[in-house]
Structure formats: C-alpha cells, structure tokens
Amino acid sequence: MKPIRVLVVGCGNMGASHATAYHTLDGFDICGIVSTGNSKQVLNDKLGGGYPLYSDYETALTATQPDAVCISTYPDTHESFAIMALEKGCHVFIEKPLADSVAGAERVAAAARKAGKKLVVGYILRHHPSWQRFVELAQQLGKPLVMRMNLNQQSQGSKWTVHRNLLQSLSPIVDCGVHYIDVMCQMTRSKPIQVYAIGARLSDDVPADNYNYGQLQIRFEDGSVGWYEAGWGPMMSETAFFVKDVIGPEGSVSIVAKDAGATGNSDNVDAHTKTESLRFHHAALDANGKFAKEDTWITMEGEPDHQGLCDREQLYFLNAIRENIDLTDHVEDALNSLRIAFACDESVRTGKVVSL
C-alpha cells in the first residue's frame, strides 16, 4: 500500500517524537520538516539526515504537496496551519489544544468536515493502556465521582523558556488541562454544567493578561465533581505535584507513580504519562466495620514510554486514514474539553462561576 506522505511542522519535544514515529513506522514517508529555527536541522540529523528542510510553512506545503500534515507548533498557529492544510486536501494530526480559542477550534473542525479529511487531535492519554484502565476502573466506583488531578511543573532553563513561550497564548489550565478534563469526561460520561477556577501570575516573565498557576473545578450533571491544577515556572513546589485520584461510593482508584512523582521530575515530559501502578481501594465493610477486602494493586509493567505512545497515536492516525474511521466523536470530545477549559479560563479572569 502506498505510504502516507507527511509534512512535519514544529520540531520541539512533541514534533520530534511524532517525526520519529513517522520515520520508524511502516505506512509513512516524511516529505519535509518545517521550523523557523535550527530545531529542524537537529531533528534531521537525529533521524539520519536527508529530509527536505523548510523555514516557511506555506512554502513547504506548496513544495511538498503532502497527503498529511503533523502540526506541533505553538497553539497560536494551530488554527491557521490546520485550515491551510485541510484546504490543500491534507489529513491533519494536530497537537492539543486544537486551537487557541473555542471559535478557532470550531472553524478547524468545520474545515475538516468540508474537506472530507481526517482530523486527529493529540490526546496522548487516550492511547495509553494504563490510563484506559484507570478510566475503566473509575467507571466501576458508582456515582457520583470525585476526581482529583494535578500536574505542576517546576521548570528552569530551556523548559521555562518553552513554558514562557506557551504563556504568550494560553494558560496552563487550558494547555495542559484539556488532557485531564477529557479524562474526567470519559470517567463520568456526564454533561459538565458549571465551572469555577482561580489563577495567579507569579512572575513578571508572564504576560500581564495571563497567569502561570491555575486551579479549576467542574460540576457534572450526575453530581460528580472534579478539580485540576497546573502551575509552570521556577517557583513551583514539587510537593504533591503529581496527583491522579478518583473516588466513588464503591472506593477509589489512584495512580501511584513513585518515580514520576519524585522530586526533580515535575518538568520531565517522559514522566508525565507514567502510571507505574494503580491502587484500587474497596470501600465495602464487613460485619465488624472493617474493610472487607484489601486494596488491589495493579502493576503496569511494560507500559509504553513517551515515544511508544507517540507511535500509538500515529498508528491511530494512519488507521483513521486508511480505514476511513469516523472521527466525529473524537473531534467533538476535543471540542468539548476545550470549551470547558476556556470556560475555566473565563472564570479565572472574571472571578465568577461559569455555567455551560
């Protein structure tokens, strides 16, 4: 079968990982690599060289005539880059968030429908067997659910530079929060009805109209509630920065990641998707009022690493194209989590509860 010719746009952490997947997986051929700086050359060398390099996206799109485009640039370019690719008849894989506004994301989704092309959004946790198991176990706990999650990143050097660049267009609870909001929506499969959020600007390096620490709360129609917090920067604490819990009437399930949650790992991208083990606590009591069953430990040995997850994402993209998979629900879920995240952003800025 003819390979999918893909143009890689953006060569940072995620772009490089997706390019590595295209380089190693059967079914893809990289037809060009695009970045404004030197990262494209670094990536090209890492992959063994030989790929055409471009500094301008539009030029690359015209020159290479790809079947698909992988967009891993900063969020403020996502909408324009995706629509340009779709209008050229390309399938699109795009890193989350889909766009830097809800309206922009809806325009991208509409462009994909109009073009009849596949649009896959980089929700990496959906491809992780341990996180899939986490969601399945959560659905065994009864209702309502209480979901507690965070990912605070104590960053310095080049990683703080990346965070500062991201903060030019989005807050942490939008950029990172969409992942965990999506997880909460999968766990409850209930309609979110109300959000409230707080935020703080903890550095003069952060734009005056943005914040680098945020915490959001969501109330669902079925009575479930969830919170998520995310902070970026050299001032962030590494105490309890990695919390992934869900609680229901029947007990609780927790991700217990001793290595990923250890001091010094808060800005380690490879550690962010680690689960290591799941602890399933059973709430049932015996006739003496004691726990009737010991906690169940599920060790997630052999779970895929960050590159392995990117490989899985790109195999999903390949199958979506070749097998004409209906991505309506996939795109709608991405839009839904982004709507919730931006409602939380609105709550931070207005100080008010936002109804959905």
XYZ file of C-alpha atoms in Angstrom:
356
model
C 0.000 0.000 0.000
C 1.275 3.457 -0.870
C 2.750 5.238 2.182
C 1.224 8.455 3.517
C 3.495 11.389 2.691
C 3.558 13.608 5.786
C 4.894 17.104 6.341
C 6.192 17.612 9.909
C 5.635 21.155 11.192
C 7.277 22.040 14.515
C 10.332 20.219 15.850
C 10.117 20.654 19.620
C 9.561 17.774 22.022
C 6.261 16.560 20.560
C 7.119 17.335 16.940
C 10.390 15.419 17.209
C 8.614 12.431 18.772
C 5.952 12.363 16.059
C 8.642 12.672 13.379
C 10.476 9.729 14.954
C 7.248 7.726 14.738
C 6.834 8.596 11.044
C 10.493 7.732 10.435
C 10.255 4.275 12.016
C 6.688 3.127 11.296
C 5.663 1.427 8.073
C 2.997 3.427 6.307
C 4.501 6.918 6.471
C 7.110 8.838 4.492
C 8.308 12.220 5.759
C 8.299 14.597 2.776
C 9.570 17.642 4.674
C 10.378 19.138 8.073
C 9.437 22.707 8.974
C 10.584 25.028 11.764
C 11.579 28.673 11.971
C 14.814 27.955 13.858
C 17.598 25.395 13.981
C 15.470 22.631 15.512
C 14.661 21.201 12.079
C 18.358 20.584 11.391
C 18.826 18.979 14.825
C 15.856 16.692 14.180
C 17.003 15.875 10.657
C 20.428 14.864 11.979
C 18.833 12.736 14.701
C 16.798 10.899 12.046
C 19.857 10.282 9.895
C 19.534 13.281 7.568
C 18.215 13.526 4.054
C 14.808 15.075 4.642
C 13.941 18.372 2.884
C 14.013 21.279 5.367
C 11.879 24.420 5.268
C 11.648 27.590 7.345
C 8.251 28.677 5.989
C 5.178 26.505 6.385
C 3.220 27.764 3.394
C 6.242 27.326 1.128
C 6.721 23.776 2.387
C 3.056 22.916 1.896
C 3.169 24.074 -1.730
C 6.536 22.462 -2.475
C 5.890 19.025 -0.947
C 2.166 18.505 -1.737
C 1.782 16.130 1.256
C -1.036 13.694 1.955
C -0.978 14.661 5.633
C 0.413 17.369 7.891
C 1.542 16.977 11.508
C 1.261 20.262 13.436
C 3.224 20.538 16.691
C 3.830 24.283 16.767
C 2.764 26.801 19.411
C -1.031 26.964 19.855
C -1.478 30.414 18.301
C -0.600 28.913 14.888
C -2.761 25.800 15.141
C -5.932 27.168 13.582
C -4.356 28.839 10.547
C -1.923 25.994 9.867
C -4.609 23.307 10.140
C -7.108 25.106 7.919
C -4.427 25.782 5.317
C -3.556 22.070 5.238
C -7.185 20.940 5.081
C -7.952 23.357 2.246
C -4.996 21.829 0.359
C -6.641 18.410 0.723
C -4.403 17.080 3.521
C -5.294 14.986 6.519
C -4.189 16.661 9.768
C -2.700 15.432 13.008
C -2.560 18.350 15.428
C -1.195 18.613 18.927
C -3.614 19.726 21.613
C -5.134 22.191 22.032
C -6.931 22.175 18.703
C -6.757 25.989 18.606
C -6.197 28.927 20.937
C -9.921 29.738 21.078
C -13.169 27.767 21.000
C -14.307 29.579 17.863
C -10.986 28.771 16.212
C -11.291 25.096 17.121
C -14.810 25.003 15.683
C -13.512 26.545 12.448
C -10.844 23.823 12.194
C -13.433 21.094 12.785
C -15.708 22.653 10.142
C -12.819 22.814 7.655
C -12.113 19.103 8.196
C -15.769 18.218 7.579
C -15.879 20.381 4.453
C -12.667 18.864 3.076
C -13.703 15.316 3.969
C -10.299 14.780 5.582
C -9.244 13.181 8.866
C -8.505 15.407 11.858
C -6.792 13.731 14.821
C -6.020 15.721 17.978
C -3.040 14.703 20.133
C -4.792 13.448 23.259
C -1.930 11.124 24.146
C -3.518 9.660 27.298
C -6.322 8.127 25.194
C -3.703 5.828 23.640
C -2.143 4.777 26.955
C -3.279 1.315 28.159
C -2.735 2.281 31.810
C -4.868 5.423 31.524
C -7.507 3.441 29.645
C -7.525 1.031 32.603
C -7.699 3.973 35.039
C -10.855 5.217 33.280
C -12.400 1.718 33.210
C -11.823 1.205 36.944
C -13.230 4.660 37.712
C -16.447 3.640 35.985
C -16.786 0.758 38.487
C -16.882 3.068 41.515
C -20.512 4.153 41.201
C -21.755 7.733 41.086
C -21.124 10.478 41.861
C -17.371 10.578 41.308
C -14.826 12.897 42.882
C -11.832 13.395 40.580
C -8.622 14.997 41.855
C -5.785 15.661 39.436
C -2.797 17.955 39.016
C 0.457 18.375 37.143
C 2.606 21.224 38.433
C 5.939 21.734 36.700
C 8.951 23.319 38.400
C 10.781 24.441 35.271
C 14.105 26.121 34.609
C 16.426 26.765 31.666
C 15.085 25.641 28.294
C 11.926 24.184 29.847
C 10.998 27.514 31.452
C 11.647 29.104 28.041
C 9.125 26.701 26.496
C 6.612 27.497 29.229
C 7.128 31.256 28.796
C 6.501 30.862 25.069
C 3.328 28.858 25.695
C 2.152 31.515 28.141
C 2.148 34.055 25.317
C -1.071 32.479 24.071
C -2.526 30.111 26.690
C -2.743 29.467 30.421
C -1.575 26.151 31.956
C -5.139 25.085 32.765
C -6.046 25.358 29.083
C -2.854 23.950 27.553
C -2.450 21.026 29.993
C -5.939 20.954 31.429
C -7.632 19.708 28.267
C -5.987 16.273 28.804
C -7.375 15.838 32.309
C -10.738 17.447 31.590
C -11.030 14.887 28.780
C -10.203 12.094 31.262
C -12.881 13.362 33.682
C -15.453 13.469 30.883
C -14.573 9.870 29.937
C -14.907 8.763 33.570
C -18.316 10.342 34.141
C -19.766 10.394 30.618
C -21.975 13.095 32.084
C -22.643 16.637 30.937
C -20.499 19.312 32.637
C -22.827 22.042 33.872
C -20.692 24.513 35.816
C -17.056 25.532 36.314
C -15.141 27.773 38.664
C -11.422 28.497 38.585
C -8.724 30.621 40.212
C -5.334 31.694 38.944
C -2.252 33.702 39.896
C 0.514 35.444 37.950
C 3.696 34.549 39.828
C 6.359 36.072 37.578
C 6.989 39.258 35.624
C 8.004 36.932 32.766
C 4.320 36.020 32.404
C 2.239 38.330 30.157
C 0.225 40.837 32.170
C -3.079 39.351 30.996
C -2.160 35.743 31.773
C -1.275 33.558 34.774
C 1.121 30.673 35.326
C -0.759 28.932 38.161
C -4.385 27.868 37.875
C -6.850 25.550 39.560
C -10.231 24.593 38.106
C -13.337 22.892 39.468
C -16.044 21.193 37.387
C -19.541 20.162 38.429
C -21.287 17.488 36.331
C -24.982 16.798 35.787
C -24.761 13.424 37.575
C -23.408 15.048 40.760
C -19.778 14.240 40.006
C -17.149 16.893 40.702
C -13.542 17.255 39.661
C -10.584 19.569 40.143
C -7.343 20.049 38.299
C -4.403 22.351 38.978
C -1.409 23.262 36.858
C 1.459 25.641 37.516
C 4.594 26.323 35.490
C 7.827 28.014 36.449
C 10.924 28.081 38.634
C 8.883 28.969 41.713
C 6.594 25.930 41.652
C 6.601 23.457 44.534
C 7.395 19.798 43.942
C 5.319 18.708 46.928
C 2.336 16.626 45.723
C 2.674 17.901 42.163
C 1.542 14.582 40.663
C -1.930 13.634 41.939
C -4.277 11.387 39.950
C -7.209 10.143 42.055
C -10.831 9.233 41.513
C -13.235 8.452 44.367
C -16.753 6.989 44.268
C -19.225 5.261 46.590
C -17.533 1.889 45.987
C -13.995 3.080 46.732
C -11.178 4.849 44.923
C -8.554 4.359 42.247
C -5.216 6.170 42.334
C -2.229 6.331 40.051
C 0.775 5.641 42.268
C 3.839 6.706 40.294
C 6.724 6.804 42.744
C 9.341 7.576 40.100
C 7.250 10.006 38.049
C 6.096 11.751 41.217
C 9.590 12.038 42.696
C 11.350 15.336 43.323
C 13.070 16.635 40.199
C 10.625 15.033 37.781
C 7.912 17.673 37.643
C 9.069 19.089 34.289
C 10.141 15.707 32.881
C 7.883 15.140 29.869
C 8.770 11.438 29.763
C 7.433 11.039 33.320
C 4.132 12.878 32.784
C 2.333 9.898 31.255
C 3.749 7.287 33.646
C 1.400 5.329 35.866
C 3.699 2.544 37.171
C 0.868 1.121 39.293
C -2.823 1.595 40.063
C -4.185 1.225 43.594
C -7.829 0.128 43.747
C -9.276 0.761 47.212
C -12.519 -1.067 48.066
C -14.948 0.753 50.362
C -17.054 -2.260 51.444
C -17.023 -3.020 55.198
C -17.541 -6.362 56.921
C -19.790 -7.156 59.913
C -17.153 -5.677 62.246
C -16.995 -2.400 60.350
C -13.559 -3.242 58.963
C -12.596 -3.222 55.302
C -13.891 -6.437 53.760
C -11.245 -6.529 51.046
C -7.651 -5.413 50.866
C -6.612 -2.823 48.317
C -5.848 -4.252 44.894
C -2.527 -3.237 43.324
C -2.291 -3.345 39.549
C 1.301 -3.090 38.370
C 1.588 -1.568 34.913
C 4.778 -3.304 33.851
C 5.834 -2.815 30.261
C 3.722 0.295 29.783
C 4.777 2.294 26.713
C 7.202 5.172 27.167
C 6.609 8.620 25.698
C 7.903 7.602 22.265
C 5.849 4.432 22.367
C 2.726 6.496 22.997
C 3.530 8.814 20.089
C 3.949 5.722 17.912
C 0.480 4.567 19.012
C -1.017 7.976 18.214
C 0.433 7.911 14.724
C -0.761 4.348 14.102
C -4.240 5.580 15.047
C -3.827 8.452 12.560
C -2.698 6.004 9.861
C -5.619 3.654 10.509
C -8.078 6.557 10.536
C -6.915 7.499 7.036
C -6.620 4.005 5.550
C -9.751 2.528 7.127
C -11.832 5.716 6.851
C -12.605 5.691 10.588
C -15.423 8.045 11.598
C -13.762 10.658 13.835
C -16.927 12.633 14.632
C -16.885 11.674 18.330
C -13.106 12.132 18.551
C -13.309 15.712 17.274
C -16.405 16.537 19.326
C -14.698 15.291 22.516
C -11.704 17.512 21.711
C -14.005 20.494 21.206
C -15.910 19.694 24.407
C -12.798 19.562 26.619
C -11.525 22.789 25.061
C -14.859 24.542 25.674
C -14.685 23.517 29.327
C -11.048 24.646 29.634
C -11.790 28.072 28.167
C -14.842 28.404 30.425
C -12.434 27.823 33.329
C -10.125 30.461 31.862
C -13.073 32.864 31.731
C -13.819 32.121 35.374
C -10.238 32.983 36.385
C -10.414 36.285 34.542
C -13.893 37.298 35.775
C -13.878 35.742 39.232
C -17.302 34.260 38.515
C -18.835 30.809 38.240
C -19.430 29.976 34.570
C -22.410 27.843 33.527
C -22.041 25.594 30.499
